Short mmCIF file of C-alpha atoms in Angstrom, two decimals:
data_model
loop_
_atom_site.label_atom_id
_atom_site.label_comp_id
_atom_site.label_asym_id
_atom_site.label_seq_id
_atom_site.Cartn_x
_atom_site.Cartn_y
_atom_site.Cartn_z
CA MET A 1 89.38 129.61 82.35
CA LYS A 2 93.16 129.82 83.20
CA SER A 3 94.53 129.03 86.62
CA CYS A 4 96.06 131.56 88.82
CA LEU A 5 99.58 130.16 89.31
CA GLU A 6 100.00 128.86 85.77
CA GLY A 7 103.78 129.03 85.05
CA VAL A 8 104.95 128.98 88.56
CA LYS A 9 107.50 126.24 89.11
CA ILE A 10 107.95 124.53 92.29
CA VAL A 11 110.22 121.85 93.73
CA GLU A 12 108.66 120.09 96.76
CA MET A 13 110.64 117.88 99.21
CA SER A 14 108.09 116.85 101.67
CA HIS A 15 106.43 114.12 103.73
CA TYR A 16 103.31 113.49 105.90
CA ILE A 17 100.89 116.44 105.59
CA ALA A 18 101.78 120.00 106.27
CA ALA A 19 104.24 120.51 103.38
CA PRO A 20 102.50 118.17 101.01
CA PHE A 21 99.20 119.93 101.51
CA CYS A 22 100.69 123.29 101.16
CA GLY A 23 102.18 122.19 97.87
CA GLN A 24 98.80 120.67 96.86
CA LEU A 25 97.06 123.84 97.45
CA LEU A 26 99.37 125.73 95.09
CA ALA A 27 99.24 122.93 92.52
CA ASP A 28 95.46 123.16 92.53
CA MET A 29 95.87 126.83 91.50
CA GLY A 30 98.11 125.71 88.60
CA ALA A 31 101.54 125.67 89.83
CA GLU A 32 103.93 123.00 88.35
CA ILE A 33 105.13 120.91 91.11
CA ILE A 34 108.05 118.34 91.10
CA LYS A 35 107.84 116.24 94.37
CA VAL A 36 111.30 114.88 95.11
CA GLU A 37 111.49 111.66 97.18
CA ARG A 38 114.43 109.32 98.08
CA PRO A 39 114.70 106.18 95.98
CA GLY A 40 114.69 102.69 97.60
CA GLU A 41 112.29 100.76 99.67
CA GLY A 42 110.77 102.81 102.50
CA ASN A 43 112.68 105.91 101.66
CA ALA A 44 109.80 107.81 100.03
CA ASP A 45 107.18 110.12 101.74
CA ALA A 46 106.31 108.19 104.99
CA GLY A 47 102.71 109.05 104.33
CA ARG A 48 102.66 106.50 101.62
CA GLU A 49 102.61 103.70 104.26
CA ASN A 50 99.55 104.91 106.03
CA ALA A 51 96.22 103.09 105.77
CA PRO A 52 93.74 102.85 104.29
CA MET A 53 95.20 101.56 101.02
CA TYR A 54 93.44 101.47 97.65
CA LYS A 55 94.89 99.45 94.78
CA GLY A 56 98.43 99.93 96.26
CA MET A 57 98.00 103.61 97.01
CA SER A 58 97.64 105.22 100.43
CA LEU A 59 94.57 107.25 100.62
CA TYR A 60 96.34 109.25 103.34
CA TYR A 61 99.03 110.04 100.80
CA ALA A 62 96.58 110.59 97.86
CA ALA A 63 94.71 113.26 99.92
CA TYR A 64 97.66 115.63 99.80
CA ASN A 65 99.52 114.87 96.72
CA ARG A 66 97.56 115.31 93.62
CA ASN A 67 98.75 117.52 90.71
CA LYS A 68 102.40 116.73 91.32
CA LYS A 69 105.01 115.03 89.23
CA THR A 70 107.16 112.62 91.35
CA LEU A 71 110.93 112.31 91.00
CA THR A 72 113.22 110.03 93.03
CA LEU A 73 116.45 111.51 94.02
CA ASP A 74 119.06 110.75 96.53
CA ILE A 75 120.17 114.15 97.85
CA GLY A 76 122.53 112.52 100.22
CA LYS A 77 124.89 111.77 97.18
CA GLU A 78 126.73 114.55 95.33
CA GLU A 79 125.13 113.65 91.94
CA GLY A 80 121.70 113.88 93.61
CA LYS A 81 122.57 117.30 95.04
CA ARG A 82 123.75 118.54 91.78
CA ILE A 83 120.59 117.51 90.02
CA LEU A 84 118.41 119.17 92.73
CA ARG A 85 120.45 122.31 92.39
CA GLU A 86 119.83 122.31 88.59
CA LEU A 87 116.08 121.95 89.23
CA VAL A 88 116.18 124.73 91.76
CA ALA A 89 118.11 127.10 89.50
CA GLN A 90 115.04 127.00 87.19
CA SER A 91 112.33 127.11 89.80
CA ASP A 92 110.52 129.78 91.64
CA VAL A 93 109.74 128.01 94.88
CA LEU A 94 111.12 125.19 97.07
CA ILE A 95 108.75 123.78 99.67
CA GLU A 96 110.26 121.56 102.38
CA ASN A 97 109.55 120.11 105.87
CA PHE A 98 112.85 118.63 106.94
CA ARG A 99 113.89 119.24 110.50
CA PRO A 100 115.67 122.64 110.78
CA GLY A 101 119.32 122.35 109.95
CA VAL A 102 119.06 119.17 107.91
CA LEU A 103 119.26 120.77 104.55
CA ASP A 104 122.00 123.17 105.71
CA LYS A 105 124.20 120.20 106.60
CA LEU A 106 123.70 118.84 103.13
CA GLY A 107 124.69 122.14 101.46
CA LEU A 108 121.08 122.70 100.41
CA GLY A 109 119.87 125.29 102.88
CA TYR A 110 118.46 128.69 101.79
CA LYS A 111 121.82 130.40 101.96
CA ASP A 112 123.33 127.77 99.67
CA LEU A 113 120.46 127.75 97.21
CA GLU A 114 119.91 131.46 96.86
CA LYS A 115 123.49 131.63 95.56
CA ILE A 116 122.45 129.73 92.49
CA ASN A 117 118.89 131.43 92.33
CA SER A 118 118.60 134.84 94.00
CA ARG A 119 114.91 134.92 93.17
CA LEU A 120 114.25 131.51 94.89
CA ILE A 121 111.33 131.49 97.41
CA MET A 122 112.00 128.75 100.02
CA THR A 123 109.06 127.72 102.19
CA SER A 124 110.28 125.75 105.20
CA ILE A 125 107.54 124.17 107.47
CA SER A 126 108.56 122.62 110.66
CA GLY A 127 107.25 121.81 114.17
CA TYR A 128 108.86 124.68 116.09
CA GLY A 129 110.49 126.87 113.39
CA GLN A 130 113.99 127.74 112.34
CA ASN A 131 114.93 129.27 115.70
CA GLY A 132 114.03 129.22 119.37
CA PRO A 133 114.79 126.85 122.26
CA TYR A 134 112.50 124.06 120.88
CA ARG A 135 113.88 124.30 117.24
CA ASP A 136 115.37 120.83 117.29
CA ARG A 137 112.55 118.95 118.83
CA SER A 138 110.94 116.33 116.79
CA ALA A 139 107.34 117.05 116.29
CA LEU A 140 104.00 115.66 114.88
CA ASP A 141 100.68 117.35 114.72
CA MET A 142 99.06 115.98 118.05
CA ALA A 143 102.17 116.87 119.97
CA ILE A 144 101.93 120.52 118.70
CA GLN A 145 98.17 120.51 119.56
CA ALA A 146 99.35 119.63 123.23
CA VAL A 147 102.18 122.21 123.45
CA SER A 148 100.26 125.07 121.79
CA GLY A 149 97.60 125.17 124.56
CA PHE A 150 94.94 124.06 121.95
CA MET A 151 94.42 120.67 123.64
CA SER A 152 94.07 122.19 127.02
CA VAL A 153 91.00 124.11 125.99
CA THR A 154 89.44 121.10 124.00
CA GLY A 155 87.29 118.52 125.48
CA PHE A 156 84.83 118.51 128.35
CA PRO A 157 85.55 119.99 131.92
CA GLU A 158 85.25 116.53 133.59
CA GLY A 159 87.48 114.89 130.72
CA PRO A 160 91.05 114.92 129.85
CA PRO A 161 92.58 117.33 127.37
CA THR A 162 91.55 116.24 123.80
CA LYS A 163 92.98 116.64 120.35
CA GLY A 164 90.96 118.02 117.48
CA GLY A 165 89.58 115.38 115.35
CA PRO A 166 91.71 115.68 112.20
CA VAL A 167 95.28 117.01 112.15
CA VAL A 168 94.42 120.71 112.78
CA GLY A 169 98.01 121.77 113.15
CA ASP A 170 99.17 120.31 109.71
CA PHE A 171 96.19 121.87 107.95
CA VAL A 172 96.65 125.44 109.39
CA SER A 173 100.28 125.29 108.71
CA ALA A 174 99.82 124.28 105.13
CA LEU A 175 97.32 127.12 104.74
CA TYR A 176 99.65 129.83 106.19
CA GLY A 177 102.41 128.27 104.14
CA ALA A 178 100.58 128.65 100.96
CA LEU A 179 99.44 132.07 101.78
CA ALA A 180 103.00 133.19 102.59
CA THR A 181 104.29 131.62 99.40
CA VAL A 182 101.88 133.39 97.23
CA ALA A 183 102.64 136.69 99.17
CA ALA A 184 106.31 136.23 98.68
CA TYR A 185 105.92 135.51 95.00
CA ASN A 186 104.03 138.70 94.67
CA TYR A 187 106.81 140.60 96.49
CA ARG A 188 109.39 138.98 94.19
CA GLU A 189 107.54 140.01 91.12
CA LYS A 190 107.63 143.58 92.45
CA THR A 191 111.23 143.72 93.76
CA GLY A 192 113.11 140.74 92.11
CA LYS A 193 114.01 139.39 95.57
CA GLY A 194 113.32 135.94 96.79
CA GLN A 195 113.18 135.11 100.47
CA HIS A 196 113.07 132.28 103.10
CA ILE A 197 109.71 131.59 104.58
CA ASP A 198 109.68 130.10 108.06
CA ILE A 199 106.42 128.37 109.08
CA ALA A 200 106.15 126.72 112.55
CA LEU A 201 103.22 124.46 113.44
CA LEU A 202 103.42 125.82 116.99
CA ASP A 203 103.11 129.37 115.82
CA CYS A 204 100.12 128.54 113.69
CA MET A 205 98.40 126.58 116.38
CA PHE A 206 98.91 129.40 118.72
CA THR A 207 96.94 131.67 116.47
CA PHE A 208 94.01 129.28 117.08
CA LEU A 209 93.67 130.24 120.76
CA GLU A 210 91.39 133.16 119.65
CA ASN A 211 91.58 135.91 122.32
CA TYR A 212 92.62 133.70 125.12
CA PRO A 213 96.29 134.84 125.38
CA PRO A 214 95.23 138.49 125.62
CA ALA A 215 92.56 137.72 128.23
CA TYR A 216 95.24 135.83 130.21
CA LEU A 217 97.70 138.53 129.92
CA LEU A 218 95.26 141.44 130.74
CA PHE A 219 92.97 139.76 133.39
CA GLY A 220 94.86 136.56 134.35
CA ASP A 221 91.89 134.52 132.97
CA VAL A 222 92.82 130.96 131.90
CA PRO A 223 89.98 129.39 129.97
CA PRO A 224 88.88 125.91 131.10
CA ARG A 225 87.82 123.21 128.78
CA SER A 226 84.14 124.02 127.93
CA GLY A 227 83.00 121.05 125.85
CA ASN A 228 80.93 122.12 122.94
CA GLY A 229 80.28 125.50 124.66
CA ARG A 230 82.32 128.62 125.10
CA PRO A 231 84.52 129.40 128.14
CA TRP A 232 82.94 132.78 129.06
CA THR A 233 79.62 133.00 127.35
CA ALA A 234 76.40 131.11 127.12
CA PRO A 235 74.22 129.44 125.96
CA CYS A 236 76.17 127.41 123.38
CA GLY A 237 76.16 123.64 123.09
CA THR A 238 75.45 120.46 121.28
CA TYR A 239 72.07 118.97 122.18
CA LYS A 240 70.57 115.59 121.85
CA THR A 241 67.30 115.26 120.06
CA LYS A 242 64.40 112.92 120.42
CA ASP A 243 65.63 110.75 117.67
CA GLY A 244 69.05 110.26 119.19
CA LYS A 245 70.77 112.79 116.96
CA TYR A 246 72.40 116.03 117.80
CA VAL A 247 72.10 119.69 116.93
CA HIS A 248 74.50 122.55 117.81
CA PHE A 249 73.37 126.08 118.23
CA SER A 250 74.35 129.25 120.06
CA GLY A 251 72.72 132.09 121.80
CA THR A 252 75.72 133.84 123.35
CA GLN A 253 75.04 137.35 122.03
CA ASN A 254 71.99 139.06 123.51
CA ALA A 255 70.17 139.28 120.18
CA LEU A 256 70.73 135.63 119.65
CA PHE A 257 69.69 134.63 123.03
CA ARG A 258 66.27 136.38 122.59
CA LYS A 259 65.93 134.32 119.38
CA VAL A 260 66.72 131.08 121.10
CA CYS A 261 64.17 132.03 123.86
CA ARG A 262 61.43 132.69 121.20
CA ALA A 263 62.27 129.41 119.39
CA MET A 264 61.72 127.64 122.68
CA GLY A 265 58.64 129.56 123.40
CA ARG A 266 60.15 130.83 126.54
CA GLU A 267 60.08 134.57 126.14
CA ASP A 268 60.04 134.85 129.87
CA LEU A 269 63.71 134.05 130.05
CA ILE A 270 64.52 137.26 128.04
CA ASP A 271 63.99 139.58 130.90
CA GLU A 272 65.48 137.27 133.57
CA PRO A 273 68.19 139.42 135.45
CA ASP A 274 70.45 136.32 135.76
CA TYR A 275 70.55 136.00 131.91
CA ALA A 276 70.98 139.58 131.07
CA THR A 277 74.53 139.36 129.66
CA PRO A 278 76.64 136.63 128.03
CA ARG A 279 78.84 136.49 131.16
CA LEU A 280 75.90 136.20 133.55
CA ARG A 281 74.35 133.45 131.34
CA LYS A 282 77.63 131.49 131.61
CA THR A 283 77.67 132.05 135.40
CA HIS A 284 74.12 130.65 135.67
CA GLU A 285 74.65 128.03 132.89
CA PRO A 286 74.00 125.05 135.33
CA ARG A 287 70.48 126.51 135.60
CA LEU A 288 69.91 127.59 132.02
CA ASP A 289 71.40 124.60 130.05
CA PRO A 290 68.93 122.06 131.46
CA ILE A 291 66.04 124.13 130.15
CA ILE A 292 67.50 123.94 126.66
CA ILE A 293 68.36 120.26 126.97
CA ASP A 294 64.78 119.45 128.03
CA TRP A 295 63.37 121.52 125.19
CA VAL A 296 65.57 119.92 122.45
CA ALA A 297 64.79 116.47 123.77
CA GLN A 298 61.16 116.78 123.01
CA TYR A 299 61.67 116.96 119.23
CA THR A 300 63.46 115.10 116.42
CA ARG A 301 66.51 116.83 114.91
CA ALA A 302 64.49 117.80 111.85
CA GLU A 303 61.86 119.45 114.04
CA VAL A 304 64.43 121.33 116.15
CA VAL A 305 66.10 122.52 112.94
CA LYS A 306 62.77 123.87 111.72
CA LEU A 307 62.12 125.80 114.86
CA LEU A 308 65.61 127.26 115.00
CA GLU A 309 65.49 128.19 111.25
CA GLY A 310 62.14 129.93 111.83
CA ALA A 311 63.55 131.96 114.69
CA GLY A 312 66.72 132.94 112.79
CA VAL A 313 69.09 131.17 115.23
CA PRO A 314 72.48 129.91 113.81
CA TYR A 315 72.50 126.11 114.01
CA GLY A 316 74.15 123.13 112.66
CA GLU A 317 73.15 119.48 112.42
CA VAL A 318 75.85 117.24 113.78
CA ASN A 319 76.51 115.20 110.63
CA SER A 320 78.47 112.14 110.36
CA VAL A 321 81.16 111.72 107.60
CA ASP A 322 78.68 109.73 105.35
CA GLU A 323 75.90 112.30 106.01
CA ILE A 324 78.10 115.30 104.99
CA THR A 325 79.74 113.56 102.04
CA ASP A 326 76.30 112.78 100.64
CA ASP A 327 74.82 116.29 101.50
CA PRO A 328 73.07 118.03 98.67
CA HIS A 329 74.85 121.20 99.52
CA ILE A 330 78.32 119.76 99.35
CA LYS A 331 77.36 118.24 96.00
CA ALA A 332 76.08 121.53 94.78
CA ARG A 333 79.33 123.13 95.83
CA GLU A 334 81.24 120.30 93.96
CA MET A 335 83.32 119.55 96.98
CA VAL A 336 83.65 115.82 96.13
CA ARG A 337 85.19 115.24 92.71
CA THR A 338 86.63 112.19 90.78
CA MET A 339 90.08 111.97 89.25
CA LYS A 340 90.65 109.18 86.59
CA ASP A 341 93.73 107.20 86.52
CA ASP A 342 94.94 104.11 84.46
CA VAL A 343 95.98 102.26 87.67
CA LEU A 344 93.60 103.70 90.30
CA GLY A 345 90.60 104.06 88.13
CA GLU A 346 88.10 106.53 89.38
CA LEU A 347 89.59 108.07 92.63
CA PRO A 348 87.12 110.29 94.66
CA ILE A 349 88.81 113.39 96.19
CA VAL A 350 87.96 116.25 98.50
CA ALA A 351 88.06 119.22 96.12
CA ASN A 352 89.77 122.65 96.70
CA PRO A 353 87.25 124.90 98.41
CA ILE A 354 88.37 128.02 96.53
CA LYS A 355 85.92 129.30 93.93
CA MET A 356 86.78 132.20 91.54
CA THR A 357 84.98 133.92 88.76
CA ASN A 358 87.99 134.25 86.31
CA ALA A 359 90.09 131.32 87.32
CA SER A 360 89.73 127.65 87.93
CA MET A 361 91.23 124.96 90.10
CA VAL A 362 93.23 122.12 88.40
CA TYR A 363 92.77 118.42 88.79
CA ASP A 364 95.07 117.11 86.22
CA ILE A 365 97.45 114.72 87.78
CA THR A 366 96.48 111.84 90.12
CA PRO A 367 98.70 110.93 92.97
CA SER A 368 101.51 108.73 91.57
CA MET A 369 104.05 106.17 92.76
CA PRO A 370 107.51 107.35 93.58
CA GLY A 371 109.64 108.29 90.43
CA ALA A 372 106.72 107.89 88.06
CA TYR A 373 107.83 111.02 86.19
CA ASN A 374 111.66 110.43 86.37
CA ASN A 375 112.04 110.10 82.73
CA GLU A 376 109.82 113.09 81.73
CA ILE A 377 111.41 115.45 84.31
CA LEU A 378 115.11 114.46 83.64
CA THR A 379 114.75 114.68 79.87
CA SER A 380 112.47 117.78 79.50
CA LYS A 381 113.87 119.80 82.34
CA LEU A 382 117.48 118.84 82.45
CA GLY A 383 118.03 117.35 78.88
CA PHE A 384 119.35 113.92 80.18
CA ASP A 385 119.36 111.21 77.57
CA GLN A 386 118.27 107.62 78.31
CA ALA A 387 121.76 106.37 78.82
CA LYS A 388 122.36 109.05 81.47
CA ILE A 389 119.08 108.09 83.19
CA GLU A 390 119.98 104.42 83.22
CA GLN A 391 123.23 105.20 84.76
CA LEU A 392 121.61 107.23 87.47
CA LYS A 393 119.35 104.31 88.29
CA LYS A 394 122.39 101.96 88.52
CA ASP A 395 124.17 104.27 90.84
CA GLY A 396 121.10 104.56 92.98
CA ILE A 397 120.74 108.31 92.53
CA ILE A 398 117.17 108.11 91.21
#
């Protein structure tokens, strides 16, 4: 099977997660990516420094930078800028996550680059976007989780605002960025016109607030932190089983509530007036929740799961990382794969979740050290000879 984006050429200037993961998603679908990093100790993608390390490679970096060829290039120097412009001139997409305005000052902003490639798609990912009063703020994922309102509704009522476990803002921004890039490419193929894509982590995290903003604007409702439940409906929660494990399930809709009652053998609760609607059940949750807690506590997790499954209640065992990684369903879905490398040996990776009938994902290039593909890129793409490459090294350009 061929890959979907075979033949698409991308230059990526990125660090940490959002832009690298955006690029990796496109690379997995077959796009050719040249990742540009500054030469010199400590100048490359800062994600390379993050633990844990494996054979000199950061697993943090490795998680978001497969299927890319690395090129070192000092774009602060005129020769470095010239080389970058040459690469951009023959590319379809540029992905970057510099702070807004940085590339403009270097003469490498979208308005500069579209002059040499009118078909260029430039995907810029930043904390607050290319305009607005917060444009120049520095930002990392957890700060965006806080500003966006996401943190205010995460955690338990009696506890402090809490971040999501992983870097949710980076992940969602990468996904929106990849989607927008593919859409812009499709648009360009129809019209011949490139464009600048502006992805802000704050905007993306704001979309994760579900229906909360409209509820606030219409009714003045500000959702509280609701732990593992829901702010306005019940029952929904994570319950401890007899063997000390946890299971999550929900009966917020009336039909599901009836199924939960039947699973518990408490059909009498179905016709209880206080539990007639999701909102009423939330109002009376302090009385309803202990009934569910006591019921779950009588059984092991496996026993609760069997009862919920039999009643048709949506549920989920609360798996630890080792449990889900070794889970037979994850294995059947081939979500953990292995890439082989002369230096790293066998490197386990989390696979791309997209499955297609007529196209396949690509897992060809393992995460590499800075500049590992300098010679290949400069000779095959730009026609430089070895003497020229050596001079670039001597001048600190690569």
